[in-house]
Amino acid sequence: MEAMQSQTVDVIKRMKEITMVMQTPEQVLEAQGVTAADIEDMLDELQEHVESIDMANDLHSIGGLVPLLGYLKNSHANIRAKAAEVVSTIVQNNPRSQQLVMEANGLEPLLSNFASDPDVTVRTKALGAISSLIRHNKPGIAAFRLANGYAALRDAVGADSARFQRKALNLIQYLLHENHSDCNVVNELGLPRVMLHLASSEDAEVREAALRGLLEIARDKTGGSNGGLGEEDEKLKQILEERIKGISLMSPEDLGAAREERQLVDCLWSTCYKEPSSLREKGLLSLPGEDDPPPDVASKHFEPPLRGWAANHTGDSKPSVKKQEAPLLLGPIPPN
């Protein structure tokens, strides 16, 4: 216990020291010989500390959250990117820290970096932090909408970076899943057209992310709202047919890796056209062995004692001395 407490104290002490550095003006640090690389290393260390939810919440208590958010506006792109990465770690699956970052207006610099930073890595890291910040956070989602976040997502899916596209598409799919009424906004911004284009991307993860988003929009159409793909239906059908053809030509190894894409293509086809896709007829939707349970390689090594005892005594009908040695007796031993 003493060792654990001393370790905790050391981490808090170190986080306070890092906070003091973050609170020091950039010019003063430069005068003392502290470089941008030193700051990055320090933020790397801070990220390790705040992986613990308790430590993440304590960062605000010791005054470190606000200066960390200030680093999102640093003149060095690498520091802006690293600061966003640390923020993402702090708020991920952490409602308390999500609230603290929102109260400290942390969403504003993240949105600014995401929408307009000249460095694509900074934009990507900012988008990752935004995704962690607003996930399962209704006030965060509402603030994102009000800040015209969907327009920034439209620009992101049109970027040249596949990683940036994937993150943007995944956030779009999450937002549409949480609130199907947002399909109207997505349609007005012309996002379905861009997503249809990305459904033919050479990057498999981009294709899958685009198909997931299109599926959310298609399901909104079946729900009877004003959403849906509308005039893009014919284009979607053409793209799905091309994907089915591409899947049919895949090697067995590639087919195994494309399991989610196969399921998404079939689900989209069924949702839009009320019939199974030809992947089912070709036997490509579910490959042999895919739905089988994994092999049982451990149970024989971890057999419960009573089960093993019972198995060893199966068929032993002859009374013996050993049979009177019960494995376990509950209660006092009866007198002779």
mmCIF file of C-alpha atoms in Angstrom:
data_model
loop_
_atom_site.group_PDB
_atom_site.id
_atom_site.type_symbol
_atom_site.label_atom_id
_atom_site.label_comp_id
_atom_site.label_asym_id
_atom_site.label_seq_id
_atom_site.Cartn_x
_atom_site.Cartn_y
_atom_site.Cartn_z
ATOM 1 C CA MET A 1 0.000 0.000 0.000
ATOM 2 C CA GLU A 2 2.829 2.381 0.860
ATOM 3 C CA ALA A 3 4.492 1.634 -2.463
ATOM 4 C CA MET A 4 1.254 2.319 -4.341
ATOM 5 C CA GLN A 5 0.687 5.569 -2.454
ATOM 6 C CA SER A 6 4.220 6.762 -3.094
ATOM 7 C CA GLN A 7 3.833 6.003 -6.794
ATOM 8 C CA THR A 8 0.562 7.983 -6.907
ATOM 9 C CA VAL A 9 2.158 10.906 -5.107
ATOM 10 C CA ASP A 10 5.062 10.855 -7.577
ATOM 11 C CA VAL A 11 2.674 10.979 -10.545
ATOM 12 C CA ILE A 12 0.704 13.875 -9.082
ATOM 13 C CA LYS A 13 3.955 15.681 -8.290
ATOM 14 C CA ARG A 14 5.182 15.124 -11.837
ATOM 15 C CA MET A 15 1.884 16.320 -13.313
ATOM 16 C CA LYS A 16 2.186 19.497 -11.235
ATOM 17 C CA GLU A 17 5.679 20.066 -12.608
ATOM 18 C CA ILE A 18 4.404 19.577 -16.168
ATOM 19 C CA THR A 19 1.568 21.995 -15.416
ATOM 20 C CA MET A 20 4.078 24.628 -14.298
ATOM 21 C CA VAL A 21 5.934 24.250 -17.604
ATOM 22 C CA MET A 22 2.686 24.523 -19.587
ATOM 23 C CA GLN A 23 1.801 27.693 -17.675
ATOM 24 C CA THR A 24 5.161 29.290 -18.510
ATOM 25 C CA PRO A 25 5.108 31.654 -21.531
ATOM 26 C CA GLU A 26 6.675 30.252 -24.699
ATOM 27 C CA GLN A 27 9.258 33.046 -24.884
ATOM 28 C CA VAL A 28 10.488 32.301 -21.352
ATOM 29 C CA LEU A 29 10.876 28.610 -22.133
ATOM 30 C CA GLU A 30 12.810 29.380 -25.299
ATOM 31 C CA ALA A 31 15.107 31.695 -23.342
ATOM 32 C CA GLN A 32 15.801 28.824 -20.952
ATOM 33 C CA GLY A 33 16.691 26.500 -23.823
ATOM 34 C CA VAL A 34 13.463 24.471 -23.857
ATOM 35 C CA THR A 35 12.747 23.351 -27.418
ATOM 36 C CA ALA A 36 9.530 22.311 -29.172
ATOM 37 C CA ALA A 37 10.818 18.727 -29.116
ATOM 38 C CA ASP A 38 11.160 18.960 -25.317
ATOM 39 C CA ILE A 39 7.539 20.089 -25.069
ATOM 40 C CA GLU A 40 6.428 17.183 -27.251
ATOM 41 C CA ASP A 41 8.285 14.725 -25.014
ATOM 42 C CA MET A 42 6.663 16.301 -21.968
ATOM 43 C CA LEU A 43 3.201 15.946 -23.538
ATOM 44 C CA ASP A 44 4.007 12.306 -24.351
ATOM 45 C CA GLU A 45 4.697 11.735 -20.668
ATOM 46 C CA LEU A 46 1.546 13.582 -19.649
ATOM 47 C CA GLN A 47 -0.493 11.398 -21.999
ATOM 48 C CA GLU A 48 0.793 8.280 -20.242
ATOM 49 C CA HIS A 49 -0.236 9.691 -16.859
ATOM 50 C CA VAL A 50 -3.775 10.702 -17.914
ATOM 51 C CA GLU A 51 -4.582 7.275 -19.351
ATOM 52 C CA SER A 52 -5.879 6.673 -15.822
ATOM 53 C CA ILE A 53 -9.339 8.244 -15.503
ATOM 54 C CA ASP A 54 -8.543 9.450 -11.978
ATOM 55 C CA MET A 55 -5.377 11.169 -13.160
ATOM 56 C CA ALA A 56 -7.237 12.649 -16.143
ATOM 57 C CA ASN A 57 -9.767 14.218 -13.797
ATOM 58 C CA ASP A 58 -7.017 15.370 -11.417
ATOM 59 C CA LEU A 59 -5.339 17.345 -14.200
ATOM 60 C CA HIS A 60 -8.076 19.951 -13.913
ATOM 61 C CA SER A 61 -7.768 20.031 -10.109
ATOM 62 C CA ILE A 62 -4.059 20.880 -10.265
ATOM 63 C CA GLY A 63 -4.616 23.560 -12.917
ATOM 64 C CA GLY A 64 -3.228 21.693 -15.915
ATOM 65 C CA LEU A 65 -6.268 21.417 -18.181
ATOM 66 C CA VAL A 66 -6.526 25.055 -19.268
ATOM 67 C CA PRO A 67 -2.835 25.446 -20.231
ATOM 68 C CA LEU A 68 -3.038 22.122 -22.085
ATOM 69 C CA LEU A 69 -5.955 23.497 -24.122
ATOM 70 C CA GLY A 70 -3.816 26.574 -24.731
ATOM 71 C CA TYR A 71 -1.267 24.378 -26.491
ATOM 72 C CA LEU A 72 -3.915 23.736 -29.162
ATOM 73 C CA LYS A 73 -3.046 27.259 -30.380
ATOM 74 C CA ASN A 74 0.737 26.801 -30.182
ATOM 75 C CA SER A 75 2.821 28.064 -33.094
ATOM 76 C CA HIS A 76 4.372 24.606 -33.613
ATOM 77 C CA ALA A 77 2.184 22.146 -35.541
ATOM 78 C CA ASN A 78 3.619 19.103 -33.743
ATOM 79 C CA ILE A 79 2.692 20.583 -30.359
ATOM 80 C CA ARG A 80 -0.843 21.418 -31.548
ATOM 81 C CA ALA A 81 -1.239 17.846 -32.780
ATOM 82 C CA LYS A 82 0.178 16.304 -29.600
ATOM 83 C CA ALA A 83 -1.982 18.490 -27.364
ATOM 84 C CA ALA A 84 -5.094 17.292 -29.221
ATOM 85 C CA GLU A 85 -3.938 13.709 -28.749
ATOM 86 C CA VAL A 86 -3.606 14.244 -24.987
ATOM 87 C CA VAL A 87 -7.071 15.852 -24.843
ATOM 88 C CA SER A 88 -8.485 12.847 -26.699
ATOM 89 C CA THR A 89 -6.992 10.508 -24.083
ATOM 90 C CA ILE A 90 -8.375 12.613 -21.232
ATOM 91 C CA VAL A 91 -11.987 12.716 -22.459
ATOM 92 C CA GLN A 92 -12.308 9.221 -23.932
ATOM 93 C CA ASN A 93 -15.095 7.363 -22.081
ATOM 94 C CA ASN A 94 -14.791 9.927 -19.290
ATOM 95 C CA PRO A 95 -17.991 11.988 -18.776
ATOM 96 C CA ARG A 96 -16.438 14.091 -15.999
ATOM 97 C CA SER A 97 -13.486 15.209 -18.124
ATOM 98 C CA GLN A 98 -15.795 15.726 -21.119
ATOM 99 C CA GLN A 99 -17.792 18.157 -19.003
ATOM 100 C CA LEU A 100 -14.650 19.917 -17.746
ATOM 101 C CA VAL A 101 -13.275 20.385 -21.268
ATOM 102 C CA MET A 102 -16.633 21.711 -22.483
ATOM 103 C CA GLU A 103 -16.790 24.163 -19.564
ATOM 104 C CA ALA A 104 -13.259 25.327 -20.385
ATOM 105 C CA ASN A 105 -14.342 26.022 -24.011
ATOM 106 C CA GLY A 106 -12.029 23.287 -25.256
ATOM 107 C CA LEU A 107 -14.280 22.427 -28.184
ATOM 108 C CA GLU A 108 -13.688 25.813 -29.833
ATOM 109 C CA PRO A 109 -9.924 25.491 -30.542
ATOM 110 C CA LEU A 110 -10.409 21.849 -31.508
ATOM 111 C CA LEU A 111 -13.029 22.825 -34.079
ATOM 112 C CA SER A 112 -10.808 25.611 -35.371
ATOM 113 C CA ASN A 113 -7.862 23.241 -35.832
ATOM 114 C CA PHE A 114 -10.081 20.573 -37.393
ATOM 115 C CA ALA A 115 -11.642 22.949 -39.895
ATOM 116 C CA SER A 116 -8.785 25.203 -40.923
ATOM 117 C CA ASP A 117 -5.336 24.183 -39.684
ATOM 118 C CA PRO A 118 -2.836 24.081 -42.578
ATOM 119 C CA ASP A 119 -1.310 20.848 -41.244
ATOM 120 C CA VAL A 120 -3.355 17.719 -42.044
ATOM 121 C CA THR A 121 -1.937 15.845 -39.031
ATOM 122 C CA VAL A 122 -3.161 18.624 -36.729
ATOM 123 C CA ARG A 123 -6.577 18.472 -38.384
ATOM 124 C CA THR A 124 -6.706 14.688 -38.002
ATOM 125 C CA LYS A 125 -5.704 14.752 -34.327
ATOM 126 C CA ALA A 126 -8.201 17.533 -33.616
ATOM 127 C CA LEU A 127 -10.960 15.473 -35.257
ATOM 128 C CA GLY A 128 -9.995 12.478 -33.122
ATOM 129 C CA ALA A 129 -10.245 14.607 -29.976
ATOM 130 C CA ILE A 130 -13.628 15.991 -31.063
ATOM 131 C CA SER A 131 -14.922 12.466 -31.673
ATOM 132 C CA SER A 132 -13.874 11.399 -28.170
ATOM 133 C CA LEU A 133 -15.225 14.605 -26.632
ATOM 134 C CA ILE A 134 -18.756 14.476 -28.068
ATOM 135 C CA ARG A 135 -19.293 10.713 -28.019
ATOM 136 C CA HIS A 136 -22.109 9.881 -25.571
ATOM 137 C CA ASN A 137 -22.123 13.597 -24.717
ATOM 138 C CA LYS A 138 -25.382 15.287 -25.767
ATOM 139 C CA PRO A 139 -24.269 18.858 -24.936
ATOM 140 C CA GLY A 140 -21.114 18.219 -26.940
ATOM 141 C CA ILE A 141 -23.063 16.952 -29.949
ATOM 142 C CA ALA A 142 -25.387 19.963 -29.781
ATOM 143 C CA ALA A 143 -22.418 22.353 -29.638
ATOM 144 C CA PHE A 144 -20.797 20.573 -32.585
ATOM 145 C CA ARG A 145 -23.953 21.018 -34.662
ATOM 146 C CA LEU A 146 -24.297 24.694 -33.742
ATOM 147 C CA ALA A 147 -20.661 25.311 -34.700
ATOM 148 C CA ASN A 148 -21.385 24.072 -38.237
ATOM 149 C CA GLY A 149 -19.434 20.902 -37.604
ATOM 150 C CA TYR A 150 -21.116 19.023 -40.456
ATOM 151 C CA ALA A 151 -19.705 21.490 -42.988
ATOM 152 C CA ALA A 152 -16.206 20.801 -41.643
ATOM 153 C CA LEU A 153 -16.896 17.058 -41.937
ATOM 154 C CA ARG A 154 -17.901 17.546 -45.573
ATOM 155 C CA ASP A 155 -14.544 19.208 -46.252
ATOM 156 C CA ALA A 156 -12.741 16.431 -44.371
ATOM 157 C CA VAL A 157 -14.214 13.583 -46.425
ATOM 158 C CA GLY A 158 -13.033 15.399 -49.537
ATOM 159 C CA ALA A 159 -9.435 15.582 -48.304
ATOM 160 C CA ASP A 160 -6.546 13.599 -49.771
ATOM 161 C CA SER A 161 -5.647 11.804 -46.526
ATOM 162 C CA ALA A 162 -7.324 8.396 -46.209
ATOM 163 C CA ARG A 163 -6.885 8.458 -42.428
ATOM 164 C CA PHE A 164 -8.564 11.858 -42.184
ATOM 165 C CA GLN A 165 -11.402 10.616 -44.396
ATOM 166 C CA ARG A 166 -11.923 7.511 -42.253
ATOM 167 C CA LYS A 167 -12.167 9.502 -39.038
ATOM 168 C CA ALA A 168 -14.624 11.945 -40.597
ATOM 169 C CA LEU A 169 -16.793 9.157 -42.042
ATOM 170 C CA ASN A 170 -16.838 7.294 -38.734
ATOM 171 C CA LEU A 171 -17.991 10.415 -36.892
ATOM 172 C CA ILE A 172 -20.703 11.066 -39.505
ATOM 173 C CA GLN A 173 -21.982 7.504 -39.095
ATOM 174 C CA TYR A 174 -22.027 7.845 -35.292
ATOM 175 C CA LEU A 175 -23.897 11.167 -35.394
ATOM 176 C CA LEU A 176 -26.488 9.842 -37.857
ATOM 177 C CA HIS A 177 -26.954 6.714 -35.762
ATOM 178 C CA GLU A 178 -27.574 8.856 -32.674
ATOM 179 C CA ASN A 179 -29.982 11.216 -34.440
ATOM 180 C CA HIS A 180 -31.496 10.278 -37.789
ATOM 181 C CA SER A 181 -32.957 13.757 -38.214
ATOM 182 C CA ASP A 182 -29.419 14.879 -39.040
ATOM 183 C CA CYS A 183 -29.816 13.027 -42.355
ATOM 184 C CA ASN A 184 -31.579 16.154 -43.645
ATOM 185 C CA VAL A 185 -28.500 18.275 -42.906
ATOM 186 C CA VAL A 186 -26.226 15.680 -44.486
ATOM 187 C CA ASN A 187 -28.337 15.614 -47.647
ATOM 188 C CA GLU A 188 -28.427 19.401 -47.899
ATOM 189 C CA LEU A 189 -24.640 19.515 -47.708
ATOM 190 C CA GLY A 190 -24.320 16.963 -50.517
ATOM 191 C CA LEU A 191 -22.489 14.443 -48.322
ATOM 192 C CA PRO A 192 -24.197 11.337 -49.799
ATOM 193 C CA ARG A 193 -22.658 12.115 -53.195
ATOM 194 C CA VAL A 194 -19.179 12.288 -51.674
ATOM 195 C CA MET A 195 -19.785 9.123 -49.656
ATOM 196 C CA LEU A 196 -20.899 7.290 -52.794
ATOM 197 C CA HIS A 197 -17.616 8.239 -54.417
ATOM 198 C CA LEU A 198 -15.657 7.005 -51.376
ATOM 199 C CA ALA A 199 -17.550 3.702 -51.413
ATOM 200 C CA SER A 200 -15.304 2.872 -54.402
ATOM 201 C CA SER A 201 -12.107 3.993 -52.677
ATOM 202 C CA GLU A 202 -8.964 1.875 -52.987
ATOM 203 C CA ASP A 203 -8.657 2.006 -49.188
ATOM 204 C CA ALA A 204 -10.773 -0.836 -47.726
ATOM 205 C CA GLU A 205 -11.396 0.979 -44.422
ATOM 206 C CA VAL A 206 -12.556 4.122 -46.239
ATOM 207 C CA ARG A 207 -14.944 1.993 -48.325
ATOM 208 C CA GLU A 208 -16.388 0.345 -45.229
ATOM 209 C CA ALA A 209 -16.781 3.659 -43.375
ATOM 210 C CA ALA A 210 -18.546 5.197 -46.388
ATOM 211 C CA LEU A 211 -20.875 2.193 -46.682
ATOM 212 C CA ARG A 212 -21.752 2.422 -42.975
ATOM 213 C CA GLY A 213 -22.715 6.072 -43.376
ATOM 214 C CA LEU A 214 -24.762 5.361 -46.502
ATOM 215 C CA LEU A 215 -26.565 2.588 -44.648
ATOM 216 C CA GLU A 216 -27.626 5.032 -41.921
ATOM 217 C CA ILE A 217 -28.995 7.394 -44.576
ATOM 218 C CA ALA A 218 -30.781 4.559 -46.384
ATOM 219 C CA ARG A 219 -32.393 3.384 -43.142
ATOM 220 C CA ASP A 220 -33.685 6.903 -42.568
ATOM 221 C CA LYS A 221 -35.454 6.652 -45.925
ATOM 222 C CA THR A 222 -37.213 3.446 -44.898
ATOM 223 C CA GLY A 223 -38.269 5.169 -41.668
ATOM 224 C CA GLY A 224 -40.558 7.415 -43.683
ATOM 225 C CA SER A 225 -38.762 10.709 -43.052
ATOM 226 C CA ASN A 226 -37.606 13.220 -45.635
ATOM 227 C CA GLY A 227 -34.084 11.792 -45.543
ATOM 228 C CA GLY A 228 -32.785 8.971 -47.678
ATOM 229 C CA LEU A 229 -30.576 8.952 -50.759
ATOM 230 C CA GLY A 230 -33.209 10.305 -53.146
ATOM 231 C CA GLU A 231 -31.792 10.960 -56.610
ATOM 232 C CA GLU A 232 -28.580 9.170 -55.619
ATOM 233 C CA ASP A 233 -30.360 5.788 -55.583
ATOM 234 C CA GLU A 234 -29.362 4.880 -59.143
ATOM 235 C CA LYS A 235 -25.772 5.834 -58.524
ATOM 236 C CA LEU A 236 -25.785 3.730 -55.360
ATOM 237 C CA LYS A 237 -27.112 0.716 -57.256
ATOM 238 C CA GLN A 238 -24.360 1.043 -59.844
ATOM 239 C CA ILE A 239 -21.676 1.289 -57.152
ATOM 240 C CA LEU A 240 -23.059 -1.696 -55.226
ATOM 241 C CA GLU A 241 -23.075 -3.765 -58.412
ATOM 242 C CA GLU A 242 -19.442 -2.778 -58.995
ATOM 243 C CA ARG A 243 -18.549 -3.735 -55.421
ATOM 244 C CA ILE A 244 -20.309 -7.107 -55.801
ATOM 245 C CA LYS A 245 -18.318 -7.713 -58.981
ATOM 246 C CA GLY A 246 -15.102 -6.705 -57.216
ATOM 247 C CA ILE A 247 -15.869 -8.978 -54.270
ATOM 248 C CA SER A 248 -16.600 -11.874 -56.635
ATOM 249 C CA LEU A 249 -13.094 -11.555 -58.089
ATOM 250 C CA MET A 250 -11.327 -11.495 -54.710
ATOM 251 C CA SER A 251 -8.938 -14.201 -53.602
ATOM 252 C CA PRO A 252 -9.984 -16.340 -50.597
ATOM 253 C CA GLU A 253 -7.631 -14.351 -48.355
ATOM 254 C CA ASP A 254 -9.066 -11.017 -49.492
ATOM 255 C CA LEU A 255 -12.611 -12.341 -49.101
ATOM 256 C CA GLY A 256 -11.908 -13.189 -45.484
ATOM 257 C CA ALA A 257 -10.548 -9.707 -44.821
ATOM 258 C CA ALA A 258 -13.561 -8.106 -46.546
ATOM 259 C CA ARG A 259 -16.174 -9.765 -44.325
ATOM 260 C CA GLU A 260 -17.640 -6.482 -43.033
ATOM 261 C CA GLU A 261 -17.707 -4.967 -46.513
ATOM 262 C CA ARG A 262 -19.594 -8.007 -47.855
ATOM 263 C CA GLN A 263 -22.169 -7.674 -45.081
ATOM 264 C CA LEU A 264 -22.532 -3.919 -45.597
ATOM 265 C CA VAL A 265 -23.032 -4.272 -49.350
ATOM 266 C CA ASP A 266 -25.731 -6.924 -48.848
ATOM 267 C CA CYS A 267 -27.445 -4.956 -46.086
ATOM 268 C CA LEU A 268 -27.490 -1.761 -48.161
ATOM 269 C CA TRP A 269 -28.890 -3.628 -51.156
ATOM 270 C CA SER A 270 -31.591 -5.277 -49.050
ATOM 271 C CA THR A 271 -32.507 -1.976 -47.361
ATOM 272 C CA CYS A 272 -32.781 -0.008 -50.588
ATOM 273 C CA TYR A 273 -34.191 -2.577 -53.002
ATOM 274 C CA LYS A 274 -36.120 -4.938 -50.701
ATOM 275 C CA GLU A 275 -34.364 -8.048 -51.966
ATOM 276 C CA PRO A 276 -31.175 -9.947 -51.130
ATOM 277 C CA SER A 277 -28.051 -9.057 -53.052
ATOM 278 C CA SER A 278 -26.486 -11.506 -55.496
ATOM 279 C CA LEU A 279 -23.734 -12.105 -52.918
ATOM 280 C CA ARG A 280 -26.130 -14.534 -51.245
ATOM 281 C CA GLU A 281 -26.768 -16.455 -54.471
ATOM 282 C CA LYS A 282 -23.031 -16.677 -55.107
ATOM 283 C CA GLY A 283 -22.389 -17.932 -51.583
ATOM 284 C CA LEU A 284 -20.117 -14.979 -50.828
ATOM 285 C CA LEU A 285 -22.047 -13.414 -47.973
ATOM 286 C CA SER A 286 -21.098 -16.050 -45.417
ATOM 287 C CA LEU A 287 -18.070 -18.166 -46.216
ATOM 288 C CA PRO A 288 -17.659 -21.736 -44.920
ATOM 289 C CA GLY A 289 -16.488 -21.734 -41.320
ATOM 290 C CA GLU A 290 -16.976 -17.994 -40.712
ATOM 291 C CA ASP A 291 -19.891 -18.482 -38.332
ATOM 292 C CA ASP A 292 -18.439 -21.531 -36.599
ATOM 293 C CA PRO A 293 -17.422 -21.076 -32.971
ATOM 294 C CA PRO A 294 -13.683 -20.889 -32.344
ATOM 295 C CA PRO A 295 -11.966 -24.208 -31.553
ATOM 296 C CA ASP A 296 -12.050 -25.248 -27.898
ATOM 297 C CA VAL A 297 -8.385 -25.512 -27.005
ATOM 298 C CA ALA A 298 -8.526 -24.549 -23.340
ATOM 299 C CA SER A 299 -11.384 -26.351 -21.587
ATOM 300 C CA LYS A 300 -9.549 -29.644 -21.246
ATOM 301 C CA HIS A 301 -6.744 -27.815 -19.446
ATOM 302 C CA PHE A 302 -9.155 -25.997 -17.114
ATOM 303 C CA GLU A 303 -11.705 -28.730 -16.375
ATOM 304 C CA PRO A 304 -13.741 -28.007 -13.226
ATOM 305 C CA PRO A 305 -12.700 -30.386 -10.407
ATOM 306 C CA LEU A 306 -16.164 -31.842 -9.764
ATOM 307 C CA ARG A 307 -16.714 -32.471 -13.465
ATOM 308 C CA GLY A 308 -13.383 -34.255 -13.663
ATOM 309 C CA TRP A 309 -14.174 -36.259 -10.520
ATOM 310 C CA ALA A 310 -17.566 -37.304 -11.934
ATOM 311 C CA ALA A 311 -16.036 -38.281 -15.266
ATOM 312 C CA ASN A 312 -13.451 -40.490 -13.560
ATOM 313 C CA HIS A 313 -16.194 -42.334 -11.645
ATOM 314 C CA THR A 314 -18.629 -42.860 -14.540
ATOM 315 C CA GLY A 315 -19.620 -46.522 -14.883
ATOM 316 C CA ASP A 316 -18.059 -47.554 -11.565
ATOM 317 C CA SER A 317 -21.024 -49.535 -10.180
ATOM 318 C CA LYS A 318 -19.073 -51.694 -7.712
ATOM 319 C CA PRO A 319 -18.983 -50.402 -4.148
ATOM 320 C CA SER A 320 -15.496 -49.803 -2.811
ATOM 321 C CA VAL A 321 -13.717 -48.121 0.010
ATOM 322 C CA LYS A 322 -12.869 -45.207 -2.242
ATOM 323 C CA LYS A 323 -16.540 -44.579 -2.886
ATOM 324 C CA GLN A 324 -17.066 -43.737 0.785
ATOM 325 C CA GLU A 325 -14.474 -41.000 0.515
ATOM 326 C CA ALA A 326 -16.789 -38.205 -0.571
ATOM 327 C CA PRO A 327 -15.066 -35.271 -2.251
ATOM 328 C CA LEU A 328 -16.401 -32.794 0.285
ATOM 329 C CA LEU A 329 -18.736 -32.902 3.300
ATOM 330 C CA LEU A 330 -20.750 -29.948 4.448
ATOM 331 C CA GLY A 331 -21.623 -29.844 8.143
ATOM 332 C CA PRO A 332 -20.348 -31.707 11.249
ATOM 333 C CA ILE A 333 -19.123 -35.289 11.020
ATOM 334 C CA PRO A 334 -21.817 -37.680 12.439
ATOM 335 C CA PRO A 335 -20.819 -39.767 15.504
ATOM 336 C CA ASN A 336 -19.785 -43.397 15.000
#
